[in-house]
Coordinates of C-alpha atoms and ligand atoms in Angstrom, one line a residue:
M1 CA 98.0 54.5 72.7
S2 CA 97.4 53.2 69.2
P3 CA 100.1 54.0 66.7
L4 CA 97.6 55.9 64.6
S5 CA 96.9 58.4 67.4
C6 CA 100.5 58.6 68.6
P7 CA 101.6 62.2 68.4
R8 CA 105.2 63.1 67.7
A9 CA 105.2 66.0 70.1
R10 CA 104.3 65.8 73.7
L11 CA 103.5 68.2 76.5
S12 CA 104.3 67.1 80.1
V13 CA 102.8 69.0 82.9
D14 CA 104.5 68.7 86.3
L15 CA 101.7 68.8 88.8
D16 CA 104.1 68.8 91.8
A17 CA 105.7 71.9 90.4
L18 CA 102.2 73.4 89.9
A19 CA 101.5 72.7 93.6
H20 CA 104.8 74.1 94.6
N21 CA 104.0 77.4 92.8
Y22 CA 100.5 77.5 94.3
R23 CA 102.0 77.1 97.8
T24 CA 104.6 79.8 97.0
F25 CA 101.8 82.3 96.2
A26 CA 99.8 81.2 99.3
T27 CA 102.9 81.9 101.4
L28 CA 103.4 85.3 99.8
A29 CA 99.8 86.2 100.2
D30 CA 100.1 85.4 103.9
A31 CA 96.6 85.7 105.5
A32 CA 94.8 86.2 102.2
R33 CA 93.3 83.2 100.5
T34 CA 94.7 82.0 97.2
G35 CA 92.5 81.4 94.1
A36 CA 93.6 80.5 90.6
A37 CA 93.1 82.0 87.1
V38 CA 92.3 78.9 85.0
K39 CA 91.1 80.6 81.9
A40 CA 92.2 79.4 78.4
D41 CA 92.4 75.8 79.6
C42 CA 94.8 76.6 82.5
Y43 CA 96.9 78.8 80.2
G44 CA 97.1 76.0 77.6
L45 CA 98.2 73.2 80.0
G46 CA 94.9 71.4 80.2
L47 CA 92.1 71.7 82.7
D48 CA 91.2 68.4 84.4
H49 CA 94.3 67.2 86.2
T50 CA 95.4 70.7 86.8
L51 CA 92.1 71.5 88.5
D52 CA 92.2 68.3 90.6
R53 CA 95.6 69.2 91.9
L54 CA 94.8 72.8 92.7
W55 CA 91.7 71.6 94.5
R56 CA 93.8 69.2 96.6
E57 CA 96.1 72.0 97.5
G58 CA 93.2 73.9 99.0
C59 CA 92.3 76.3 96.1
Q60 CA 88.6 77.2 96.4
D61 CA 88.2 80.1 93.9
Y62 CA 88.6 79.7 90.1
F63 CA 88.5 82.5 87.5
V64 CA 87.5 81.8 83.9
A65 CA 86.8 83.9 80.8
T66 CA 83.9 82.1 79.1
L67 CA 80.7 80.3 80.0
A68 CA 82.1 77.1 78.4
E69 CA 85.2 77.3 80.7
A70 CA 82.9 77.9 83.7
A71 CA 80.9 74.8 82.8
A72 CA 84.1 72.7 82.5
V73 CA 85.4 73.8 85.9
R74 CA 82.0 73.3 87.5
Q75 CA 81.8 69.8 86.1
R76 CA 85.2 68.8 87.4
L77 CA 84.9 70.6 90.8
P78 CA 81.3 70.6 92.0
D79 CA 82.1 72.4 95.2
A80 CA 84.4 75.2 93.9
T81 CA 83.5 78.8 93.7
V82 CA 83.7 79.7 90.0
H83 CA 84.0 83.4 88.9
L84 CA 83.2 84.4 85.3
L85 CA 85.5 87.3 84.5
G86 CA 83.9 88.4 81.2
G87 CA 80.7 89.6 82.8
L88 CA 77.1 89.2 81.9
L89 CA 75.7 89.2 78.5
P90 CA 71.9 89.2 77.8
G91 CA 70.7 85.6 78.1
D92 CA 73.5 84.4 80.3
V93 CA 71.6 84.4 83.6
P94 CA 69.9 81.0 83.3
A95 CA 73.1 79.2 82.4
L96 CA 75.0 80.9 85.2
R97 CA 72.3 80.0 87.7
G98 CA 72.1 76.5 86.4
L99 CA 75.8 76.0 86.8
G100 CA 76.1 77.9 90.1
V101 CA 78.7 80.2 88.7
Q102 CA 79.0 83.8 89.8
P103 CA 79.5 86.5 87.2
V104 CA 81.9 89.4 87.7
L105 CA 79.6 92.3 87.0
N106 CA 81.4 94.9 84.9
A107 CA 78.8 97.5 84.1
P108 CA 75.7 99.1 85.7
E109 CA 73.4 97.3 83.2
Q110 CA 74.9 94.0 84.3
V111 CA 74.3 94.8 88.0
A112 CA 70.7 95.7 87.2
Q113 CA 70.2 92.6 85.1
W114 CA 71.5 90.3 87.7
R115 CA 69.4 92.0 90.4
H116 CA 66.3 91.6 88.2
D117 CA 66.9 88.1 86.8
A118 CA 69.0 86.1 89.3
G119 CA 67.0 86.6 92.4
A120 CA 68.3 87.0 95.9
G121 CA 71.0 84.7 97.2
A122 CA 72.7 84.1 93.9
P123 CA 76.2 85.5 94.6
C124 CA 78.0 87.8 92.2
D125 CA 81.2 89.9 92.1
L126 CA 81.8 93.5 91.2
M127 CA 84.8 94.6 89.0
L128 CA 86.0 98.1 89.8
D129 CA 87.9 99.9 87.1
T130 CA 90.9 101.6 88.8
G131 CA 92.7 102.7 85.7
M132 CA 92.9 99.7 83.3
N133 CA 90.0 101.0 81.4
R134 CA 89.1 97.6 80.0
L135 CA 86.3 95.9 82.0
G136 CA 84.7 97.2 85.2
L137 CA 82.7 99.9 86.8
R138 CA 84.2 103.4 86.9
P139 CA 84.3 105.2 90.2
D140 CA 81.5 107.6 89.0
Q141 CA 79.3 104.7 88.1
L142 CA 79.6 103.2 91.6
A143 CA 78.1 106.1 93.4
G144 CA 74.5 105.7 92.1
L145 CA 74.5 101.9 91.9
D146 CA 71.5 100.1 93.5
L147 CA 73.0 97.0 95.2
D148 CA 70.0 96.3 97.3
G149 CA 69.1 92.6 97.3
L150 CA 72.4 91.5 95.8
T151 CA 74.6 88.9 97.5
L152 CA 78.0 90.4 96.8
D153 CA 81.0 88.2 97.2
L154 CA 84.1 89.9 95.7
A155 CA 85.0 93.4 94.8
L156 CA 87.8 93.1 92.4
S157 CA 90.1 95.2 90.4
H158 CA 93.0 94.4 88.0
L159 CA 96.5 95.9 87.9
A160 CA 97.7 97.3 84.6
C161 CA 101.5 97.4 85.3
A162 CA 102.2 95.0 88.1
D163 CA 105.0 93.3 86.2
E164 CA 107.0 96.6 86.1
P165 CA 108.5 96.8 89.5
D166 CA 109.2 100.5 89.4
N167 CA 106.0 101.6 87.9
P168 CA 104.0 103.7 90.5
M169 CA 100.7 102.9 88.8
S170 CA 100.3 99.8 90.9
E171 CA 100.3 101.8 94.2
V172 CA 97.9 104.3 92.7
Q173 CA 95.5 101.5 91.7
R174 CA 95.8 99.8 95.0
D175 CA 95.0 103.0 96.9
A176 CA 92.0 103.7 94.6
F177 CA 90.8 100.1 95.0
A178 CA 91.1 100.2 98.8
R179 CA 89.1 103.5 98.9
L180 CA 86.4 102.4 96.5
A181 CA 85.9 98.9 98.0
R182 CA 85.9 100.1 101.6
D183 CA 82.3 101.3 101.4
L184 CA 80.9 98.4 99.3
P185 CA 78.8 95.7 101.1
V186 CA 81.0 92.9 99.8
A187 CA 82.3 89.8 101.6
R188 CA 85.8 89.9 100.2
R189 CA 88.2 92.1 98.2
S190 CA 90.7 90.9 95.6
L191 CA 93.3 92.8 93.5
A192 CA 96.5 90.9 92.9
N193 CA 97.4 88.7 89.9
S194 CA 100.8 86.8 89.9
A195 CA 102.9 90.0 89.6
G196 CA 100.7 91.8 92.0
I197 CA 101.3 89.2 94.7
A198 CA 105.0 89.6 94.3
R199 CA 104.7 93.3 95.3
G200 CA 103.9 92.3 98.9
T201 CA 101.0 91.7 101.3
G202 CA 99.8 95.3 100.8
F203 CA 98.3 94.1 97.6
A204 CA 96.8 90.8 98.8
F205 CA 93.6 92.0 100.4
D206 CA 91.3 89.0 101.1
L207 CA 92.0 86.8 98.0
V208 CA 94.7 86.7 95.4
R209 CA 94.3 85.5 91.8
P210 CA 97.5 84.1 90.4
G211 CA 97.5 82.7 86.9
I212 CA 100.7 82.6 84.8
G213 CA 103.0 82.1 87.9
L214 CA 101.1 78.8 88.8
Y215 CA 102.1 77.5 85.4
G216 CA 105.8 78.5 85.7
G217 CA 105.7 81.9 84.0
V218 CA 107.9 84.5 85.7
V219 CA 106.4 88.0 85.5
H220 CA 108.2 89.7 88.3
P221 CA 111.9 89.5 89.3
A222 CA 110.9 88.7 92.9
L223 CA 109.4 85.4 91.6
A224 CA 112.4 84.3 89.5
D225 CA 113.9 82.0 92.1
R226 CA 110.7 80.9 93.7
L227 CA 108.7 79.4 90.9
R228 CA 109.3 76.0 89.2
P229 CA 108.8 75.3 85.5
V230 CA 105.6 73.3 84.9
A231 CA 105.5 72.7 81.2
H232 CA 107.9 70.5 79.2
V233 CA 107.4 70.5 75.5
E234 CA 109.3 67.8 73.4
A235 CA 109.2 66.7 69.8
Q236 CA 110.7 63.9 67.8
V237 CA 113.4 64.0 65.2
L238 CA 111.8 62.9 61.9
Q239 CA 114.7 63.0 59.6
L240 CA 118.5 63.8 59.5
K241 CA 120.4 64.9 56.5
T242 CA 123.9 66.2 55.7
I243 CA 124.1 69.3 53.5
G244 CA 127.0 71.1 51.9
T245 CA 128.5 74.5 52.4
G246 CA 126.2 77.0 50.6
D247 CA 123.1 74.9 50.7
T248 CA 120.0 76.5 52.1
V249 CA 117.3 75.3 54.5
G250 CA 113.5 75.8 54.5
Y251 CA 110.9 78.2 53.1
G252 CA 112.4 81.3 51.7
A253 CA 115.9 79.8 51.8
T254 CA 116.6 82.1 54.7
W255 CA 119.5 80.1 56.1
R256 CA 122.7 79.1 54.3
A257 CA 125.2 76.6 55.6
T258 CA 128.7 78.0 56.1
R259 CA 130.2 74.5 56.6
P260 CA 129.0 71.0 55.8
S261 CA 126.1 70.6 58.2
R262 CA 123.9 68.0 59.8
I263 CA 120.2 69.1 59.7
A264 CA 117.5 67.5 61.9
T265 CA 113.8 68.0 61.0
I266 CA 111.7 68.1 64.1
A267 CA 108.0 67.3 64.4
I268 CA 106.7 70.7 65.8
G269 CA 105.7 73.9 64.0
Y270 CA 103.6 77.0 64.3
A271 CA 100.4 74.9 64.4
D272 CA 101.6 73.6 67.7
G273 CA 102.4 77.1 69.0
Y274 CA 106.0 77.1 68.0
L275 CA 105.5 80.4 66.1
R276 CA 107.5 81.8 63.3
G277 CA 109.4 84.2 65.6
F278 CA 111.7 81.3 66.4
S279 CA 112.8 81.1 62.8
N280 CA 116.7 81.4 62.7
R281 CA 116.6 82.5 66.4
G282 CA 115.4 79.6 68.6
A283 CA 117.3 76.7 70.0
M284 CA 116.4 73.2 71.3
V285 CA 118.2 70.7 73.4
V286 CA 119.2 67.6 71.5
A287 CA 120.9 64.8 73.4
G288 CA 122.2 67.3 76.0
T289 CA 123.4 69.8 73.4
R290 CA 121.8 73.1 72.5
C291 CA 121.2 73.3 68.8
P292 CA 120.0 76.4 66.9
V293 CA 116.9 76.6 64.8
V294 CA 117.9 77.2 61.2
G295 CA 115.5 78.4 58.5
R296 CA 111.9 79.3 58.9
V297 CA 109.5 77.5 61.2
S298 CA 106.8 75.9 59.1
M299 CA 103.4 74.6 60.1
D300 CA 104.3 71.1 61.3
L301 CA 108.1 71.2 61.2
V302 CA 111.2 73.0 62.2
T303 CA 114.8 72.4 61.3
L304 CA 117.8 72.4 63.6
D305 CA 121.6 72.5 62.9
V306 CA 122.7 69.4 64.9
T307 CA 126.2 69.3 63.5
D308 CA 127.5 69.7 67.1
A309 CA 125.3 66.9 68.4
P310 CA 126.5 63.9 66.5
A311 CA 124.6 61.4 68.7
C312 CA 121.3 62.8 67.4
A313 CA 119.2 60.0 65.8
T314 CA 115.9 59.7 64.1
G315 CA 113.1 59.3 66.7
D316 CA 115.0 61.1 69.5
W317 CA 113.0 63.4 71.7
V318 CA 114.2 67.0 71.6
S319 CA 113.4 69.6 74.3
V320 CA 111.6 72.6 72.9
L321 CA 110.5 74.4 76.0
G322 CA 111.4 73.4 79.6
G323 CA 114.1 70.7 79.9
G324 CA 116.9 73.2 79.6
I325 CA 115.0 75.9 77.6
S326 CA 113.5 78.5 79.9
L327 CA 110.4 80.5 79.1
D328 CA 112.5 83.6 79.4
E329 CA 114.9 82.5 76.7
A330 CA 112.0 81.4 74.5
S331 CA 110.4 84.7 75.1
Q332 CA 113.5 86.7 74.0
W333 CA 114.0 84.6 70.9
S334 CA 110.4 84.7 69.7
G335 CA 109.2 88.1 71.0
L336 CA 106.3 86.2 72.7
T337 CA 105.4 86.7 76.3
H338 CA 105.3 83.8 78.8
Y339 CA 101.5 84.0 78.5
E340 CA 101.6 83.6 74.7
L341 CA 104.2 80.8 74.8
L342 CA 101.8 78.7 76.9
T343 CA 98.4 79.7 75.7
T344 CA 99.2 79.1 72.0
L345 CA 100.3 75.5 72.6
G346 CA 98.1 73.6 70.2
H347 CA 95.9 70.5 70.4
R348 CA 98.2 67.9 68.8
Y349 CA 100.3 67.1 71.8
D350 CA 100.3 63.9 73.7
R351 CA 99.6 65.4 77.1
R352 CA 101.0 63.8 80.2
Y353 CA 100.5 64.8 83.8
L354 CA 103.4 63.9 86.0
G355 CA 103.6 63.9 89.8
Q356 CA 100.8 63.3 92.3
Q357 CA 97.4 63.7 90.6
Ligands
PLP401 C1 94.1 86.6 83.9 C2 93.7 87.3 85.1 C3 94.4 87.1 86.3 C4 95.7 86.3 86.4 O1 96.7 87.1 85.9 P1 98.2 86.5 85.8 O2 99.0 87.7 85.3 O3 98.2 85.4 84.8 O4 98.6 86.1 87.2 C5 93.9 87.7 87.5 N1 92.8 88.6 87.4 C6 92.2 88.8 86.2 C7 91.0 89.7 86.2 C8 92.6 88.2 85.1 O5 92.0 88.5 83.9

């Protein structure tokens, strides 16, 4: 890499850990097949190598949110089944047909449009709304639906509260889904996201759709010991300085030293997804020692109190996420979910893909 393009923050993606997590879901799903939600660039971790590895692990079904994402998956995996979750907008049909991507039809007009424009044989999916009230066909809309001539692959629904182990809404949704999907002329049925899979095989149906858990996010206690971290974010120490008692650090002068302190300025900030919620709350691992974030996070920089890590030197790599900092801790400090912590990672990282490609 040329020195001009050499970033001072890097994101390492452990493909072996990704594969481990995929196999964990496949085991939990038992007889059901295991697909993958790869929207938002595989939740911020980058598409290409991640897709290659999922494909090698036997993943056949990929779920995306936009046409551009669908095109990117299709280009990388010519033989995969690609499902576009967002549904069909007027004008989408030629692009979807051209790419060989199947839309998840969310409304009666979308069903009618696909029937009219796509022709027989072009597979599609049906999203059933079992209580999320976001996308999907409501039960009363299913009754009068003309499905004649459609090649229906999946009936899907999405769980609203799967990450709350004691919330009975998941069972209510599962039963509604089983009842509604039973009479539909579909090839396969699919309900569970990562947290839904953790609830047991009663939620697996024919195909499960994990997302966050593949990338190391833990969204159900039953998954805590079974998933491995995938992302490791590191950034370099740009400068070290010693300040006196009473001196302040950063915008707003929100942190004041209560002892002579050694301050390290690190090359990561909110433009890299290290959002301002970490201000005066986060911590990073510096040469084996946890050091607190002091002062506000700024766009490209964050400051640490490294007084207790005397070995810290300019140019050192500091662990920001992974490498001793769990998503759970980062989530508690920042108020961000595991989903947000990963999907907001920016575009400036030197991205490395470790393990078998
Ligand atoms: C994002 C998404 C998933 C994956 O959910 P996770 O909670 O990340 O496992 C599954 N199904 C649908 C419809 C989704 O939008």
